[in-house]
Coordinates of C-alpha atoms and ligand atoms in Angstrom, one line a residue:
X1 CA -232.1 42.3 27.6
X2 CA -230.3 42.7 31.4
X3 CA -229.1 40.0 33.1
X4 CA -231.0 38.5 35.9
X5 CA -228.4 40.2 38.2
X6 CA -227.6 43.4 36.7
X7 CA -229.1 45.0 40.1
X8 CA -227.7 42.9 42.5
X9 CA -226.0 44.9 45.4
X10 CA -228.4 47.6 44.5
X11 CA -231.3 49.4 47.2
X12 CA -233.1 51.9 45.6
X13 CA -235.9 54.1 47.0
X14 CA -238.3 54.9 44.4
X15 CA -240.5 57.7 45.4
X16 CA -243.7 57.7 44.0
X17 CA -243.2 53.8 42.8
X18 CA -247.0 52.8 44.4
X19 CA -248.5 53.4 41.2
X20 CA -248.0 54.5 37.1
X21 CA -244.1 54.7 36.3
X22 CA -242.7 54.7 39.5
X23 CA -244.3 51.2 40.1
X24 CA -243.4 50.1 36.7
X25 CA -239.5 50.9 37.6
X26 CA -239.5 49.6 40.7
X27 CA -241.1 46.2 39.2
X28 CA -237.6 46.3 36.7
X29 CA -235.3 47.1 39.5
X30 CA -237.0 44.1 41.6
X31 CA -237.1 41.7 38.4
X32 CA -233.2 42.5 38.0
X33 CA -231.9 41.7 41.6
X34 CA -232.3 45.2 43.4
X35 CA -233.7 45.5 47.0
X36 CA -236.5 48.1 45.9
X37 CA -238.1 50.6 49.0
X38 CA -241.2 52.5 47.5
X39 CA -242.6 55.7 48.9
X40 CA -245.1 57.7 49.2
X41 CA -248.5 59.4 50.2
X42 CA -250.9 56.2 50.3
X43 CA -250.4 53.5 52.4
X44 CA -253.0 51.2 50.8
X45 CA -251.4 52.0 47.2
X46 CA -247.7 51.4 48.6
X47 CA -248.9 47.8 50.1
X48 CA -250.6 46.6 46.9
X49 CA -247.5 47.5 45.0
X50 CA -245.2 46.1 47.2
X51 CA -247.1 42.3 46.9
X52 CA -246.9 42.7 42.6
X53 CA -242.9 44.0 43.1
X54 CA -242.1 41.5 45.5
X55 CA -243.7 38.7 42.7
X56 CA -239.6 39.0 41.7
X57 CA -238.4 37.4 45.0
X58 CA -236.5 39.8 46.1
X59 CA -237.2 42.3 49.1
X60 CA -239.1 45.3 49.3
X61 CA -239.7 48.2 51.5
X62 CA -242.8 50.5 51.9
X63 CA -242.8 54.3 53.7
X64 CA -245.3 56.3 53.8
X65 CA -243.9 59.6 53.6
X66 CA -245.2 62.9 51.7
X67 CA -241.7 64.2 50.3
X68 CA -242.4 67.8 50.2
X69 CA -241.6 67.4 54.5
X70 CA -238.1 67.3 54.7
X71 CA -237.6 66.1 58.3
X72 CA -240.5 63.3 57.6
X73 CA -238.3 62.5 54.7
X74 CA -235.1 62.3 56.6
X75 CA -236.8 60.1 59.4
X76 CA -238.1 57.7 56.4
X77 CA -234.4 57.7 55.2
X78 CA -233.2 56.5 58.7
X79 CA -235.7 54.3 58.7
X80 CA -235.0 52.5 56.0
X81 CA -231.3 52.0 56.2
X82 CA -232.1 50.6 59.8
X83 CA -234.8 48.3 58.6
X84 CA -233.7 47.4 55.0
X85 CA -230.2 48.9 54.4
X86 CA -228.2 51.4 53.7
X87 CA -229.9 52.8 50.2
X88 CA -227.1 52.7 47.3
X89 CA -229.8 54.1 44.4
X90 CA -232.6 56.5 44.4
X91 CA -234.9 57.8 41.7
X92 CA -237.4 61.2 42.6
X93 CA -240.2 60.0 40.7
X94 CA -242.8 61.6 42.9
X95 CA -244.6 64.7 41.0
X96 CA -247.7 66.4 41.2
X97 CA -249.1 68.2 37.9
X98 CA -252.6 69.6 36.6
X99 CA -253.6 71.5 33.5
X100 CA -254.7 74.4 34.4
X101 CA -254.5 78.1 32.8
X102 CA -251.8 80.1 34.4
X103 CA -253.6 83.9 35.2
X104 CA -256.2 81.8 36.9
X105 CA -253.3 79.8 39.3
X106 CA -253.9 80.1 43.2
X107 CA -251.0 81.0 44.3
X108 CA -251.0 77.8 46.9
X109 CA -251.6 75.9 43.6
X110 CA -248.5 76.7 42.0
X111 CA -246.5 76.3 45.5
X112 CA -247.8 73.1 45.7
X113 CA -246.8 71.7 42.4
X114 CA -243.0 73.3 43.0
X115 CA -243.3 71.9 46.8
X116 CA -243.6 68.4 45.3
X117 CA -241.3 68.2 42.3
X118 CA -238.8 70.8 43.0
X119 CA -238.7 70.8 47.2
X120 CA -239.2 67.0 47.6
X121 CA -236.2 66.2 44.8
X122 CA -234.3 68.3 47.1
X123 CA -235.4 66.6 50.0
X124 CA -235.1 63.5 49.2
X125 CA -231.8 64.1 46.8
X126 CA -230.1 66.0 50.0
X127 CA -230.5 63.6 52.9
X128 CA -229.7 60.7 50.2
X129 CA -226.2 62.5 49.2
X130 CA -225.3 63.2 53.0
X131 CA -226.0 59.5 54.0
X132 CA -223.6 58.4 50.8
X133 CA -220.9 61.2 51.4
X134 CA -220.2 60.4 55.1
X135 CA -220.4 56.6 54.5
X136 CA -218.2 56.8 51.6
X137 CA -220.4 54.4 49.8
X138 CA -221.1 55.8 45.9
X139 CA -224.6 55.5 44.6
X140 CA -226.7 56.4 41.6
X141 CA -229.6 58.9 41.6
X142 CA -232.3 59.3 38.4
X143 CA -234.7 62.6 38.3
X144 CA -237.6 61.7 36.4
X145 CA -238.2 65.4 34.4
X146 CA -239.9 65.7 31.6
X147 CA -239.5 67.0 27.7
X148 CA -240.6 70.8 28.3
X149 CA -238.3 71.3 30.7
X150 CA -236.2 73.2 28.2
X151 CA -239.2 74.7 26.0
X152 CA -241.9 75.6 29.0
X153 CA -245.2 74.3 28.0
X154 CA -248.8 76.1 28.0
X155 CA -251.2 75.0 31.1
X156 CA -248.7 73.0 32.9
X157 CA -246.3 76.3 33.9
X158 CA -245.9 75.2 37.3
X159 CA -244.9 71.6 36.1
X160 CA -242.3 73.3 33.7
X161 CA -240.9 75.7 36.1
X162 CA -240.1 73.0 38.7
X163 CA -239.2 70.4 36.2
X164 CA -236.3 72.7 34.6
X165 CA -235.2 73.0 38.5
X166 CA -234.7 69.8 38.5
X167 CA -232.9 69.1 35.5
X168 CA -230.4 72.0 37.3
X169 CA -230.3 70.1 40.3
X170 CA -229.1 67.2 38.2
X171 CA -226.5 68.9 36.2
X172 CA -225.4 71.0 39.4
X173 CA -225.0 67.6 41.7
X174 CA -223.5 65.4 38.8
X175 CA -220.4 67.9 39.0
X176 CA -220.5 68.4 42.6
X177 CA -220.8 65.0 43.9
X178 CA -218.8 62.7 40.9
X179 CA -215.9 63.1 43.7
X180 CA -217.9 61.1 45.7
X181 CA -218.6 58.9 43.1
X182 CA -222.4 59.7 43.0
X183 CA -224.1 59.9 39.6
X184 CA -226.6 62.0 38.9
X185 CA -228.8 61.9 35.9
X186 CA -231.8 62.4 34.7
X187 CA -234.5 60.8 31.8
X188 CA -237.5 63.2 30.4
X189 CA -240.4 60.6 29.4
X190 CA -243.0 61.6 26.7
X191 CA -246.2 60.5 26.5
X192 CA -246.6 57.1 28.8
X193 CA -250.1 56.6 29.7
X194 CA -250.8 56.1 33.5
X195 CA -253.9 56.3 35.4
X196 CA -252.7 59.4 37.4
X197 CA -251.2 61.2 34.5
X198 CA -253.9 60.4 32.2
X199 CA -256.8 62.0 34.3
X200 CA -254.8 65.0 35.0
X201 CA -253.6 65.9 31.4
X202 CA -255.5 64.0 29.0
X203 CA -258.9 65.3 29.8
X204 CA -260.8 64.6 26.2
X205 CA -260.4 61.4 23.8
X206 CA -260.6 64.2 21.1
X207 CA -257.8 65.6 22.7
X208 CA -255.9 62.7 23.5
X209 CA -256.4 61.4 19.9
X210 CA -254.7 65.1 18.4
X211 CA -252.1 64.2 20.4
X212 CA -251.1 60.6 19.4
X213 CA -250.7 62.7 15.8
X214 CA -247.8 64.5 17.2
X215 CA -245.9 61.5 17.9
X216 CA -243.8 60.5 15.1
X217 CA -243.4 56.8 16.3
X218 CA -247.5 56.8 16.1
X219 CA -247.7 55.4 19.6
X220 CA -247.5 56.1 23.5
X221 CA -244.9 54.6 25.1
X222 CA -244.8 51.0 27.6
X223 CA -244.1 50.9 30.8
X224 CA -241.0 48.3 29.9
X225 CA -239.3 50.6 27.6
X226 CA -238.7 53.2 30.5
X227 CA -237.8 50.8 33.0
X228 CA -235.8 49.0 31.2
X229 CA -233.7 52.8 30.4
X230 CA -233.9 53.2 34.0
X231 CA -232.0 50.1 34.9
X232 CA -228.9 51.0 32.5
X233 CA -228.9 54.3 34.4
X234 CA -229.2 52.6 37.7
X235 CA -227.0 49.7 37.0
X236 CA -223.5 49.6 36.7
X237 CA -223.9 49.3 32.7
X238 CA -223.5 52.8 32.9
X239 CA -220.7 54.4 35.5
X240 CA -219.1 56.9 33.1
X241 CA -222.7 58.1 32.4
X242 CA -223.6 61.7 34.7
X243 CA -225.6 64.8 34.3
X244 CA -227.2 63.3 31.1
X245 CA -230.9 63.7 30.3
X246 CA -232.5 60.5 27.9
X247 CA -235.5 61.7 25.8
X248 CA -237.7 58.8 25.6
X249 CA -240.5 60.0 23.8
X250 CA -241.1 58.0 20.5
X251 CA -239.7 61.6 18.8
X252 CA -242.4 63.5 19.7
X253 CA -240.2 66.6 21.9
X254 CA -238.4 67.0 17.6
X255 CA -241.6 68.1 16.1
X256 CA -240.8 71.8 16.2
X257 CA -239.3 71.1 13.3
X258 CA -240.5 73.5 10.6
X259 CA -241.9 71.2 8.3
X260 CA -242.3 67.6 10.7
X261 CA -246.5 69.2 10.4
X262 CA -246.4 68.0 7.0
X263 CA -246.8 64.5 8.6
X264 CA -249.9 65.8 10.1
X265 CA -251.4 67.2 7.6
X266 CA -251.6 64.5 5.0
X267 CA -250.5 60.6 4.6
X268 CA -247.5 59.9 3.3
X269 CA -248.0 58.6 0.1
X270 CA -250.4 61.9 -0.7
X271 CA -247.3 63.9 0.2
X272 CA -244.7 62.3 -1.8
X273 CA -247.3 63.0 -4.3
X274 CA -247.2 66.7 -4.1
X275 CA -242.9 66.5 -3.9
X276 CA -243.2 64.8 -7.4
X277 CA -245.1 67.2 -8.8
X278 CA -243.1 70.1 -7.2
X279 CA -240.0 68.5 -8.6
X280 CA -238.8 70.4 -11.3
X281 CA -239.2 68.4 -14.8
X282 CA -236.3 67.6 -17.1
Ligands
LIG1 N1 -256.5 72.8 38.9 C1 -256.3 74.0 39.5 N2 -255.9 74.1 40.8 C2 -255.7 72.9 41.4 C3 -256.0 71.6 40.9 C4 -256.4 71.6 39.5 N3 -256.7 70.5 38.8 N4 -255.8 70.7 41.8 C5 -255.4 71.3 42.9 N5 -255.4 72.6 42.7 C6 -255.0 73.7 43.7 C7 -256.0 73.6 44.9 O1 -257.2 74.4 44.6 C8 -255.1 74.2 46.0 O2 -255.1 75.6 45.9 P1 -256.0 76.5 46.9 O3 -255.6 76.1 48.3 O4 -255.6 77.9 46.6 O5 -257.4 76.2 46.6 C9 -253.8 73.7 45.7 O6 -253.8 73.4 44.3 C10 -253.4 72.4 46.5 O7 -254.3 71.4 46.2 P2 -254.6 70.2 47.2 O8 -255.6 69.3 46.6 O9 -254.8 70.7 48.6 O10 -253.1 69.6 47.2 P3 -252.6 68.1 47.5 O11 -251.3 68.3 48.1 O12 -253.7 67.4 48.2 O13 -252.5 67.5 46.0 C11 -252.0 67.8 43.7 C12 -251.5 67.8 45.1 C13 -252.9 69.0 43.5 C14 -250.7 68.0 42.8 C15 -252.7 66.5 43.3 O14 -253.1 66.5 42.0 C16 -251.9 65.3 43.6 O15 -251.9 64.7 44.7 N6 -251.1 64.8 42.6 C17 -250.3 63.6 42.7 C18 -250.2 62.8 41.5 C19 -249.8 63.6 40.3 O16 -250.2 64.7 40.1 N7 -249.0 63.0 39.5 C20 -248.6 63.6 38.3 C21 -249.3 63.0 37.1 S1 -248.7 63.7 35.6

């Protein structure tokens, strides 16, 4: 699909890229030509992900670093530009979500989902941008949100909250920072199964089997199909192309729509049934 060196001239940090989609997007940058630094909380997770991104060739970077510290974030950032080189990409992939019913929150719970997703985008966004603006160099970030960002969701609240805080930051920074030729945008993913999300949120084959029915395409979606998204956003296939959100989600985020449960409720030939015989005879 890309050429082989669509990300050449690119270093991006992916936070979060030891394991489940952050891995899978650093393995795409890697594949494509980037220089690929991955970060975060386990140092054991971030070396056995560095030896299957570094399979491409090309070189990679590891930092431990918990993003919701923002001085330990800028340290990691100085790091890196003195060890590996100036970063010219970055994509806040790092989150932290459970399911969990709202009235019976800890406070410290919800604090710490918004200190990851929301505080350590800003962390991590901020002392990226400062770096770019006083170099003059122009770079590309990607927030990794999700698709209830604009509906909230039930027993994910914190998730939501901090999610649609990101999706501002996006749209806020892509028109505050195109001067410096920075682009800023964002892709909400449906339904990709990981290790770490599946735990957390799919707690039941039951319910994980209700909820393949939602999903118009019928399927969850690869690993591949978001990187490969992420690299046009990342590459230079796409420098006109800020403060937009990509829904990847197989259609699933469009089933509000008032009669999509139909497709639920029966196969598709028993329905076109029931049309025929509610179709007025001549
Ligand atoms: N349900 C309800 N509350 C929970 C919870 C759960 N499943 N998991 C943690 N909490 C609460 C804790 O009880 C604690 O609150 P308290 O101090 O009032 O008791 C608070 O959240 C912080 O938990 P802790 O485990 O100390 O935080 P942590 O920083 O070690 O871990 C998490 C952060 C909770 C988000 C953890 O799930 C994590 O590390 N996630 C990273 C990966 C991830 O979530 N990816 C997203 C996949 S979709």
């Amino acid at each position: 699909m890309f050429k082989n060196d669509t990300l050449t001239g690119k270093t991006i940090l992916v936070t979060g890229g030891g394991s489940g989609l952050g891995l899978a997007m650093a393995k795409g940058f890697s594949s494509l030509g980037a220089k690929v630094a991955i970060c975060g909380r386990n140092e054991d997770r971030l070396k056995s992900a560095a030896e299957t991104i570094g399979a491409s060739g090309n070189p990679v970077y590891t930092a431990s670093v918990d993003v919701r510290d923002y001085e330990a974030v800028s340290a990691m950032m100085d790091r890196i530009e003195s060890d590996f080189g100036a970063l010219n990409g970055l994509v806040n992939n790092a989150a932290g979500n459970f399911l969990f019913p709202s009235e019976d929150l800890s406070p410290n719970a919800f604090k710490t989902v918004v200190d990851i997703v929301l505080h350590g985008t800003f962390n991590c966004t901020q002392q990226f941008g400062k770096r770019l603006i006083d170099s003059g160099n122009s770079g590309t970030i990607l927030n990794i949100v999700t698709t209830y960002t604009q509906t909230g969701s039930a027993f994910v609240m914190p998730s939501a909250c901090a999610k649609a805080g990101v999706l501002a930051m996006t749209n806020s920074l892509a028109a505050e920072w195109a001067e410096y030729n920075i682009r800023v945008n964002s892709i909400a993913p449906g339904p990709f199964p990981t290790e770490g999300a599946w735990t957390r949120l799919m707690p039941d084959p039951k319910i994980e089997e209700a909820y393949l029915k939602k999903i118009p395409a019928g399927r969850y979606g690869e690993h591949d199909e978001l990187a490969n998204l992420a690299v046009f956003l990342m590459s230079d296939l796409s420098p006109y192309i800020t403060g937009e959100c990509v829904t990847i989600d197989g259609g699933e985020s469009l089933m509000a729509g008032q009669f999509n449960s139909l497709m639920q409720i029966a196969p598709r030939k028993q329905l076109k049934g029931f049309f025929q015989m509610m179709k007025p005879k001549k």
